[in-house]
C-alpha positions as a LaTeX table, in Angstrom:
\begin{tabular}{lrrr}
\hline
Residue & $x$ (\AA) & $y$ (\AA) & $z$ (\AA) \\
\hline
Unk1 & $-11.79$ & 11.54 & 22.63 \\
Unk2 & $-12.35$ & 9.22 & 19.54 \\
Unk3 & $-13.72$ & 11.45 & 17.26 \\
Unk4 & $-10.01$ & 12.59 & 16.01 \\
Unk5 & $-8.45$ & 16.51 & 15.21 \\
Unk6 & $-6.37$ & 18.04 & 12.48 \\
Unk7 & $-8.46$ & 18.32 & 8.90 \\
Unk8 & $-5.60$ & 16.29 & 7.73 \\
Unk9 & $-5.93$ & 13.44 & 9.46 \\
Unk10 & $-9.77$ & 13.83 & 9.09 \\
Unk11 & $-9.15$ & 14.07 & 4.94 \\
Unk12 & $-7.05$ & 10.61 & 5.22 \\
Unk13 & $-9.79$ & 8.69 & 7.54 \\
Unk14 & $-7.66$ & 9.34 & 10.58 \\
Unk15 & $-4.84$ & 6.91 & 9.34 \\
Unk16 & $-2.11$ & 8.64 & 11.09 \\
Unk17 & $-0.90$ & 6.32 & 13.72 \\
Unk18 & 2.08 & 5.12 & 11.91 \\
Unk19 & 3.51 & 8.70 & 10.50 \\
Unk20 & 2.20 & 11.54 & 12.50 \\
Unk21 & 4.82 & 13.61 & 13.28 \\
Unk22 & 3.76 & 17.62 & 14.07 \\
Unk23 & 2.15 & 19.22 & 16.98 \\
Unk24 & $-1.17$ & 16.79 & 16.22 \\
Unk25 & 0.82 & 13.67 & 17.34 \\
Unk26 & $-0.01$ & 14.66 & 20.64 \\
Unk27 & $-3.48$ & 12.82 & 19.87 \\
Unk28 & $-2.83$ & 10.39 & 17.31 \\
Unk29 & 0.76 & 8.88 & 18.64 \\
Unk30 & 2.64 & 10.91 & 21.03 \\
Unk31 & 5.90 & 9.69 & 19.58 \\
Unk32 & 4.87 & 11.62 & 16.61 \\
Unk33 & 6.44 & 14.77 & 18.24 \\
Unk34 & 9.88 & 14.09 & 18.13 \\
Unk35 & 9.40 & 15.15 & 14.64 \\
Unk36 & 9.22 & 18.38 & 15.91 \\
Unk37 & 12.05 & 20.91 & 15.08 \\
Unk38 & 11.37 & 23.27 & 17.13 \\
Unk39 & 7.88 & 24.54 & 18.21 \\
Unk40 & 4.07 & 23.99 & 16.93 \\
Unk41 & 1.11 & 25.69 & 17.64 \\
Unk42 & $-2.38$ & 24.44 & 15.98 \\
Unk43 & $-6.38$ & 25.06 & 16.39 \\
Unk44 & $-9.11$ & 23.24 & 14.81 \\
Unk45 & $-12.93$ & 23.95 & 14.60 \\
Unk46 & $-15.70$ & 21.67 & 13.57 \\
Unk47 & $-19.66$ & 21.88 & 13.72 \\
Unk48 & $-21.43$ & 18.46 & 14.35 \\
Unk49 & $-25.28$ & 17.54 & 13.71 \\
Unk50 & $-26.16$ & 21.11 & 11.34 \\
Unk51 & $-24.16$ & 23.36 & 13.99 \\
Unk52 & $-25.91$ & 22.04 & 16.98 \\
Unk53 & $-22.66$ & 20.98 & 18.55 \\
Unk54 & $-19.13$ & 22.58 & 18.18 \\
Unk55 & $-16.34$ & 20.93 & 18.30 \\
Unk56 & $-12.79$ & 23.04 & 18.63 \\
Unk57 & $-9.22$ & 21.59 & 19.92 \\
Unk58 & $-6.11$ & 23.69 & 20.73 \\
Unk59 & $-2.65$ & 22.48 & 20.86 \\
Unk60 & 1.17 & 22.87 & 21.71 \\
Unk61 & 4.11 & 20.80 & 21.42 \\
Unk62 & 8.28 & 22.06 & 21.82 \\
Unk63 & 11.63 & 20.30 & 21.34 \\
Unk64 & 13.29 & 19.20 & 24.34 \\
Unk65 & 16.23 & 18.01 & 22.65 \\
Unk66 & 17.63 & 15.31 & 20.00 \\
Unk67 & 15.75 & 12.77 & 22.04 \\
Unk68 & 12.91 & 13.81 & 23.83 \\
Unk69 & 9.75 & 16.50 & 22.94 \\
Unk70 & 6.62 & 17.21 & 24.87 \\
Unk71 & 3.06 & 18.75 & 23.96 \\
Unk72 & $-0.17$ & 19.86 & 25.85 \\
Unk73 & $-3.47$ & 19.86 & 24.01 \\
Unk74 & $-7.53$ & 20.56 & 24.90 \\
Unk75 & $-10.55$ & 19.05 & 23.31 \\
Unk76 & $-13.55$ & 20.41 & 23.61 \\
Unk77 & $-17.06$ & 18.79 & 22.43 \\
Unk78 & $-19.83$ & 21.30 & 23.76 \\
Unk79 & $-23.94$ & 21.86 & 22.99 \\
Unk80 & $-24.87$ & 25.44 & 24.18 \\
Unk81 & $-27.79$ & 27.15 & 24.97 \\
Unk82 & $-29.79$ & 24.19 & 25.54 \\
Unk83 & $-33.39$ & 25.14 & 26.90 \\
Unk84 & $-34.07$ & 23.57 & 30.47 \\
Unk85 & $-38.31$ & 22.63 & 30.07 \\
Unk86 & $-37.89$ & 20.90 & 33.47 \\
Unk87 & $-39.85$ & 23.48 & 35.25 \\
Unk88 & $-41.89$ & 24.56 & 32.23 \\
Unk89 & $-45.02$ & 23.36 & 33.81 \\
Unk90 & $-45.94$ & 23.74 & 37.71 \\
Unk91 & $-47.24$ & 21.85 & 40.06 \\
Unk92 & $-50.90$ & 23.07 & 39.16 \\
Unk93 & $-50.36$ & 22.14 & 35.88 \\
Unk94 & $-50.15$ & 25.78 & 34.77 \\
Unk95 & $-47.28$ & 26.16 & 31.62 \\
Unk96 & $-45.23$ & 29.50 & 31.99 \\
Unk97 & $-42.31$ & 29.91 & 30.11 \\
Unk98 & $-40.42$ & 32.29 & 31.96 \\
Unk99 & $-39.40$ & 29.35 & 33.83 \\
Unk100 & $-37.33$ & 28.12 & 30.89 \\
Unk101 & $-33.67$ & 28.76 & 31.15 \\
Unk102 & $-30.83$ & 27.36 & 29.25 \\
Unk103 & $-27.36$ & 25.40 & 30.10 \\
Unk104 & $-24.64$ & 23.58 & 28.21 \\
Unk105 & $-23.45$ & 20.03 & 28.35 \\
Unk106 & $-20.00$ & 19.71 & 27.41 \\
Unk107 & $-16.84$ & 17.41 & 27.41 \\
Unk108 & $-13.07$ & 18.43 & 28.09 \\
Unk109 & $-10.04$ & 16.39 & 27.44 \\
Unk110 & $-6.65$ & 17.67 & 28.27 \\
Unk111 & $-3.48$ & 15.97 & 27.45 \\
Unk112 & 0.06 & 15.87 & 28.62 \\
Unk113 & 2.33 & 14.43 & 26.15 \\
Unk114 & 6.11 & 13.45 & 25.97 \\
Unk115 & 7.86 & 11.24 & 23.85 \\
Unk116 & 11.84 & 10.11 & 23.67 \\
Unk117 & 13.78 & 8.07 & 21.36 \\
Unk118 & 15.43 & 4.71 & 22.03 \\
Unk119 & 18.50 & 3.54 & 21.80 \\
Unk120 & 17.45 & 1.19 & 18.90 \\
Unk121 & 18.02 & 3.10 & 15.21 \\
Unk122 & 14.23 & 4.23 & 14.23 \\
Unk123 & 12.51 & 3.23 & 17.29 \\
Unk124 & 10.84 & 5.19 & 19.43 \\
Unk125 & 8.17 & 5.87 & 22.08 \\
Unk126 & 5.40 & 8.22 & 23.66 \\
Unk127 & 3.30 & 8.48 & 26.44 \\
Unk128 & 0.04 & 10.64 & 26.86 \\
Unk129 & $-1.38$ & 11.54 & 30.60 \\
Unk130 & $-5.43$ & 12.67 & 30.07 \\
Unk131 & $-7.64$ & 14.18 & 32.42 \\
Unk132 & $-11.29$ & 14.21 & 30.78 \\
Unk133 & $-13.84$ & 16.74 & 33.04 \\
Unk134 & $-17.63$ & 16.43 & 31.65 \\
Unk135 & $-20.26$ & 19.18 & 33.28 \\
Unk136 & $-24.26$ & 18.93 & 31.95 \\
Unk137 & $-24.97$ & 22.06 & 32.80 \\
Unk138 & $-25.96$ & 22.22 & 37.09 \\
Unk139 & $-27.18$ & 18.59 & 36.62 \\
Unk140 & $-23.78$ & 16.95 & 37.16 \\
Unk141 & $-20.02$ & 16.77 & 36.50 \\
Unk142 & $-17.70$ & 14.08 & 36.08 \\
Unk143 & $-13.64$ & 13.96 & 36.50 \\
Unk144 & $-11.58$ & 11.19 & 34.61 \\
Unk145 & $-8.45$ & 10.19 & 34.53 \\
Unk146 & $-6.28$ & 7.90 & 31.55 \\
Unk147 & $-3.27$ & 6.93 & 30.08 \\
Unk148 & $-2.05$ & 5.99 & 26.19 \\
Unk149 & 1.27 & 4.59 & 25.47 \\
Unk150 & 2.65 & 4.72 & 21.40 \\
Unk151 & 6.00 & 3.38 & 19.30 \\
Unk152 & 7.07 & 4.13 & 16.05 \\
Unk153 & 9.15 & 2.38 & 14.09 \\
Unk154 & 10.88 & 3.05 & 10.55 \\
Unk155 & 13.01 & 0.86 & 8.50 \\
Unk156 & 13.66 & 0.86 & 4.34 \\
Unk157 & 11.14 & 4.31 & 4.08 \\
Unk158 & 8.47 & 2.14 & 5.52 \\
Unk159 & 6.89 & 3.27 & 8.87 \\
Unk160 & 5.26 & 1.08 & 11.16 \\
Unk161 & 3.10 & 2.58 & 14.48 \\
Unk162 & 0.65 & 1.55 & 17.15 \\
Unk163 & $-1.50$ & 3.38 & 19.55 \\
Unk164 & $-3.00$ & 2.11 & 22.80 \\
Unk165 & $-5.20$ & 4.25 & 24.39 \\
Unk166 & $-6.31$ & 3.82 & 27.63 \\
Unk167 & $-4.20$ & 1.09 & 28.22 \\
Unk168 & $-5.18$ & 1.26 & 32.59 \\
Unk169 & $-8.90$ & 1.64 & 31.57 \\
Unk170 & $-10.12$ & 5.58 & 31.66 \\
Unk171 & $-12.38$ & 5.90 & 34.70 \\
Unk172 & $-15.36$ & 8.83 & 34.69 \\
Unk173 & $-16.60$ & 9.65 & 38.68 \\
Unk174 & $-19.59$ & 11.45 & 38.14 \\
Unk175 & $-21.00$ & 13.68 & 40.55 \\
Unk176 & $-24.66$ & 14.41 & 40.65 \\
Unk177 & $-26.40$ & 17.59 & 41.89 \\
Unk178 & $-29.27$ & 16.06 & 44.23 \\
Unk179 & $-30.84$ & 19.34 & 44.07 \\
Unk180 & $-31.17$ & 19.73 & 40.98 \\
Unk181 & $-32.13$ & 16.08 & 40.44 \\
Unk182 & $-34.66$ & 16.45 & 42.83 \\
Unk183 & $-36.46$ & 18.95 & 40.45 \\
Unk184 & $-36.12$ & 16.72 & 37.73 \\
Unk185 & $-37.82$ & 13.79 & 39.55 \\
Unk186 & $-40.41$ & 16.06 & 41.07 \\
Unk187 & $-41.30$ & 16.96 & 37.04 \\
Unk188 & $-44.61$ & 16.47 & 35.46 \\
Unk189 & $-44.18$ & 13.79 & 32.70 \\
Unk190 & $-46.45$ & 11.41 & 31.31 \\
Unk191 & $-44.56$ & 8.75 & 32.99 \\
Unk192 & $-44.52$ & 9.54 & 36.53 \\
Unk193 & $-41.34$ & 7.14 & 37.25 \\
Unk194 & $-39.59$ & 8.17 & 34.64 \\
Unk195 & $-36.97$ & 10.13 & 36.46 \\
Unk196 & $-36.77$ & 8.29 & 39.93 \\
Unk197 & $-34.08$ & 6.87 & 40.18 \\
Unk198 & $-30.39$ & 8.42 & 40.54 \\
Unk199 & $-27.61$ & 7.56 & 37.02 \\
Unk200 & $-25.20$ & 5.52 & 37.53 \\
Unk201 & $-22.01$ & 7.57 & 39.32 \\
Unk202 & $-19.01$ & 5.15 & 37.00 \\
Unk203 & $-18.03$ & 5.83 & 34.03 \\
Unk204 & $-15.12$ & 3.23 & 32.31 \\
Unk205 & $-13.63$ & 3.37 & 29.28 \\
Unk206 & $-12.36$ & $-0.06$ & 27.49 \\
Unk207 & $-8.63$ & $-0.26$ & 26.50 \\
Unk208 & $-8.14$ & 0.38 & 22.13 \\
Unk209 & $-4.95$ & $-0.23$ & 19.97 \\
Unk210 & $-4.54$ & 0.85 & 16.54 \\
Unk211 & $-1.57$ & $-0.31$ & 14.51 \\
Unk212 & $-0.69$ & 1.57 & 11.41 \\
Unk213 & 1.18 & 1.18 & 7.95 \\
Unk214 & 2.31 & 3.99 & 5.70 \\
Unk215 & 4.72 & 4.55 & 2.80 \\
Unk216 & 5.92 & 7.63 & 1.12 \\
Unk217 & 6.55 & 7.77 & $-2.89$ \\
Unk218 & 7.85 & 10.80 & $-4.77$ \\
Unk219 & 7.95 & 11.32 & $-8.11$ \\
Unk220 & 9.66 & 13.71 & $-10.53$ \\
Unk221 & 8.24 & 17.33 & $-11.11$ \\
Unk222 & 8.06 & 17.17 & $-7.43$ \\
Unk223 & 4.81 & 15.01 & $-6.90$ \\
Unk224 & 4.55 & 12.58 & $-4.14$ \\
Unk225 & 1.69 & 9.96 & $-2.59$ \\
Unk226 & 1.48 & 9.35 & 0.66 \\
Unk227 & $-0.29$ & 6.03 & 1.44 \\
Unk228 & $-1.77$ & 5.18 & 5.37 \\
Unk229 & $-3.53$ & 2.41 & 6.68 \\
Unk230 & $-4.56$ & 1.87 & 10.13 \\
Unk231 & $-6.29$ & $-1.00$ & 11.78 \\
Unk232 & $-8.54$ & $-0.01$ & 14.74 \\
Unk233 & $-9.05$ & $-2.41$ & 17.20 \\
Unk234 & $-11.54$ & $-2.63$ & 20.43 \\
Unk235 & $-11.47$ & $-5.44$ & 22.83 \\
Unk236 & $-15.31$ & $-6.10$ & 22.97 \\
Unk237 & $-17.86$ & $-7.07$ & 19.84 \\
Unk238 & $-19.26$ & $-4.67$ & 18.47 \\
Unk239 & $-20.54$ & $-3.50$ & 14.50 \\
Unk240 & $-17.00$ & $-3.39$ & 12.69 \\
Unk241 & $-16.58$ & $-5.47$ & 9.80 \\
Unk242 & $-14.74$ & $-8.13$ & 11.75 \\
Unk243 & $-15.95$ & $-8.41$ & 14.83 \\
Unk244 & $-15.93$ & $-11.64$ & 17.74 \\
Unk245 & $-16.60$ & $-11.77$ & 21.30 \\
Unk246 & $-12.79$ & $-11.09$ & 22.03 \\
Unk247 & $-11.91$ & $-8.34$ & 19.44 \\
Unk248 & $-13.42$ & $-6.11$ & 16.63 \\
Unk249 & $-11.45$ & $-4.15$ & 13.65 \\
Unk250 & $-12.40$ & $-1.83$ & 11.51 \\
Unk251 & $-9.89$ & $-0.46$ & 8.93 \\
Unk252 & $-9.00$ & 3.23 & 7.55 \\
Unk253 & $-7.17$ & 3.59 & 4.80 \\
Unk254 & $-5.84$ & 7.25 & 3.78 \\
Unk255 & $-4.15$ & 8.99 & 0.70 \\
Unk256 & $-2.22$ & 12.22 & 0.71 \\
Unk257 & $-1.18$ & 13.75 & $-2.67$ \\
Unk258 & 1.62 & 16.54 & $-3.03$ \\
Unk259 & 2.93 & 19.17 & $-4.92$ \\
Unk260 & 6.39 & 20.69 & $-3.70$ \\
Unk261 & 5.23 & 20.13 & $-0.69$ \\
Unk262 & 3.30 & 23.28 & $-1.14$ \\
Unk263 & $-0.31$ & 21.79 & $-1.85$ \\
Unk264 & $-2.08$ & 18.43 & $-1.04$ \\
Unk265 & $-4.99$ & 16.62 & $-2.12$ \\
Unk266 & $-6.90$ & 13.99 & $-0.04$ \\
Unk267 & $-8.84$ & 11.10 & 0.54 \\
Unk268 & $-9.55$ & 8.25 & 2.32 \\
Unk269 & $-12.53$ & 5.77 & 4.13 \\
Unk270 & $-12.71$ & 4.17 & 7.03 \\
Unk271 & $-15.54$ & 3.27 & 10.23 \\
Unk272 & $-16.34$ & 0.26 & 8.11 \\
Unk273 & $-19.62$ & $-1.16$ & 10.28 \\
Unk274 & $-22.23$ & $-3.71$ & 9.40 \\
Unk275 & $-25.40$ & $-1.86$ & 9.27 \\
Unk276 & $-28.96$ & $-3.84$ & 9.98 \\
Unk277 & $-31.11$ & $-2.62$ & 7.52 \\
Unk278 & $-35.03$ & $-2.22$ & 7.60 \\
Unk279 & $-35.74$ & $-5.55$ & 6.00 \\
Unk280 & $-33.11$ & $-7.41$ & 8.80 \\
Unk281 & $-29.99$ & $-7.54$ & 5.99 \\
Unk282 & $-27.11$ & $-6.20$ & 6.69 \\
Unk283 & $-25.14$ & $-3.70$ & 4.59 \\
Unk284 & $-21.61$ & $-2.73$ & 5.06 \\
Unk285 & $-21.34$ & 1.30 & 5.45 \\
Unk286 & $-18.02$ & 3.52 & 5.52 \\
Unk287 & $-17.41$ & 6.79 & 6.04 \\
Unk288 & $-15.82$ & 8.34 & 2.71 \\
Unk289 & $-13.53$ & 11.71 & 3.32 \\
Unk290 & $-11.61$ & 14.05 & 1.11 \\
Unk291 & $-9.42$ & 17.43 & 2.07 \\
Unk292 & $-7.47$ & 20.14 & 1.10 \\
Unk293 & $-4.28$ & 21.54 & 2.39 \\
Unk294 & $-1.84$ & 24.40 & 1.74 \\
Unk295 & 1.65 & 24.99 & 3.60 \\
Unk296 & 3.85 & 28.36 & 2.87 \\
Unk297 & 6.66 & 29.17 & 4.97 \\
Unk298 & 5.60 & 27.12 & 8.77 \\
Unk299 & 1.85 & 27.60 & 8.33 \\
Unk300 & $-0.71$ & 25.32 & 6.96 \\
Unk301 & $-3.92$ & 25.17 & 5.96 \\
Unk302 & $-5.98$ & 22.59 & 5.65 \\
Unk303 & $-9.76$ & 21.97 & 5.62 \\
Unk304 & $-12.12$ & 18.33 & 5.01 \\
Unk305 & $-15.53$ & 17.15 & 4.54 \\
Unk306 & $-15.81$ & 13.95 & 5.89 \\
Unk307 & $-18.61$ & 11.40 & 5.22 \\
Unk308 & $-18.84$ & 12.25 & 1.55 \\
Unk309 & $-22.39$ & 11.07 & $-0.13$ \\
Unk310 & $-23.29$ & 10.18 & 3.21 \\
Unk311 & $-22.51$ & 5.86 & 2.64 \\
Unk312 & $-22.96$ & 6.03 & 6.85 \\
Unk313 & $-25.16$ & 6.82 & 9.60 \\
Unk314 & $-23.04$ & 10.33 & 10.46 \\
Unk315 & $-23.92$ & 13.30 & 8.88 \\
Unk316 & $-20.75$ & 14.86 & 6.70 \\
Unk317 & $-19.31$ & 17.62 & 8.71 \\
Unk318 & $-16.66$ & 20.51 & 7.39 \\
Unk319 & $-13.34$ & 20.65 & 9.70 \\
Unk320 & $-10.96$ & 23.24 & 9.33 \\
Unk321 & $-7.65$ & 23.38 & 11.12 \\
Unk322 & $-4.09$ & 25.64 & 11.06 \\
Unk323 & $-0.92$ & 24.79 & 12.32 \\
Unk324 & 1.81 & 27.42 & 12.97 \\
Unk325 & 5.54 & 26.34 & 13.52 \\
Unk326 & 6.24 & 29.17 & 16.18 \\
Unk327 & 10.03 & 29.67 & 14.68 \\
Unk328 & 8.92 & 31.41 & 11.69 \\
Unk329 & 8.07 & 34.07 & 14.25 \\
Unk330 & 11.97 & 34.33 & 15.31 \\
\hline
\end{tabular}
């Protein structure tokens, strides 16, 4: 649930918080889809770590009224066909690969969104209800459970946002498959108590807020620049630029250029970390991203390579992604 969606948002270093506003809000500030007009549609698919994992997301989102919209959307982050060696050798010793078989390990997020406005002129609000269901193959399954809460604000063309997710704490309840467990533990390794003891059955996930900035500027011969920043903020220390025992930020900053709002060009950087090096420096690393996108008539387009020239420890990764308004269809 943190790795984003939408090759837009992915081209401008996820710095969306503070003027999403299509069927994508859903993820990145559920207010976002009272921008809505009437109904969206959109699908995404990414390959992670040289196609080893896939990584695809489906959403919806419809007009209620004036004041109020809703969406649904799915995540999923899966590794197939992953070969089980557990039982590769027996309990003589002997190796025989017909007792190889293969299973997936995948995570689900589904989430309910709705958003209103407020009485207040540009302020507004949305909610997001998640249910997150994680399965490694017979092994074990979890079931979780969260909530995010998000505002928007606009005043003088300026747009203001923030984003807390899992503001109750998101709670994973794993269930493990003794049986199968059992034949893990009974395995030949090299380390015979390598695999005694049971995982831990809780799963919690730490409150986040982002808060967002973003401007839009157009120009004659119908050119425009979008500019987004977002700060990202965890409550614990960890490697982002600015990090203490009570908080740590790291900051995105985004870019979208447009032509008759027919063609865009972006870019933008952001998981600023302070990377320990091999001689015990550190080095601040980024994440660098550009994209591509093309809207005709309700449907866009829109692809991005993230991690350009590789300045961080994730491998670049191609996302493509379309988004349908459904009343082109009526």
């Amino acid at each position: 649930m943190n790795i984003g969606v939408d090759a837009r948002a992915f081209g401008m270093a996820n710095a969306m918080v503070s003027h999403t506003g299509d069927v994508n809000s859903g993820y990145w500030n559920p207010t976002g889809l009272l921008q809505i007009e009437d109904s969206e549609l959109s699908l995404m698919h990414a390959s992670y770590f040289a196609n080893i994992a896939q990584y695809d997301y489906a959403a919806y989102a419809k007009k209620i009224d004036d004041r109020s919209a809703w969406g649904a959307s799915m995540i999923r982050f899966g590794v197939d066909d992953i070969l089980n060696t557990t039982q590769l050798i027996d309990s003589n010793g002997n190796i025989d690969y017909n007792r190889i078989s293969l299973f997936s390990a995948a995570d689900y997020g589904v989430t309910f969104s709705y958003a209103r406005k407020l009485p207040i002129q540009g302020l507004q609000y949305g909610v997001n209800a998640k249910v997150i269901r994680r399965i490694i193959g017979d092994f074990a399954s979890s079931w979780g459970f969260g909530f995010d809460f998000g505002m928007q604000f606009e005043k003088n063309d300026w747009k203001f946002g923030v984003m807390l997710r899992d503001i109750t704490t998101t709670y994973n309840i794993w269930n493990i498959n003794e049986e199968e467990f059992k034949k893990i533990q009974d395995a030949q390794t090299q380390n015979q108590f390598q695999n005694q003891d049971l995982p831990e059955t809780n799963e919690i996930t730490l409150p986040k807020a982002q808060f967002g900035l973003s401007k839009k500027f157009d120009f004659h011969n119908d050119m425009s620049l979008l500019a987004a920043t977002n700060l990202n903020m965890e409550f614990q220390q960890t490697n982002d630029i600015i990090s203490t025992s009570a908080v740590s930020i790291a900051p995105a900053i985004g870019f979208e250029f447009g032509y008759n709002n027919l063609a865009f060009v972006r870019a933008g950087a952001g998981n600023f970390q302070n990377s320990l090096q091999l001689d015990g420096s550190e080095k601040v690393s980024f994440q660098p991203n550009i994209g591509l996108g093309f809207h005709y008539k309700g449907i866009s387009v829109d692809y991005a390579l993230t991690d350009l020239g590789n300045q961080s420890a994730a491998l670049y990764s191609n996302v493509f992604s379309v988004k349908i308004d459904l009343s082109i269809f009526r």
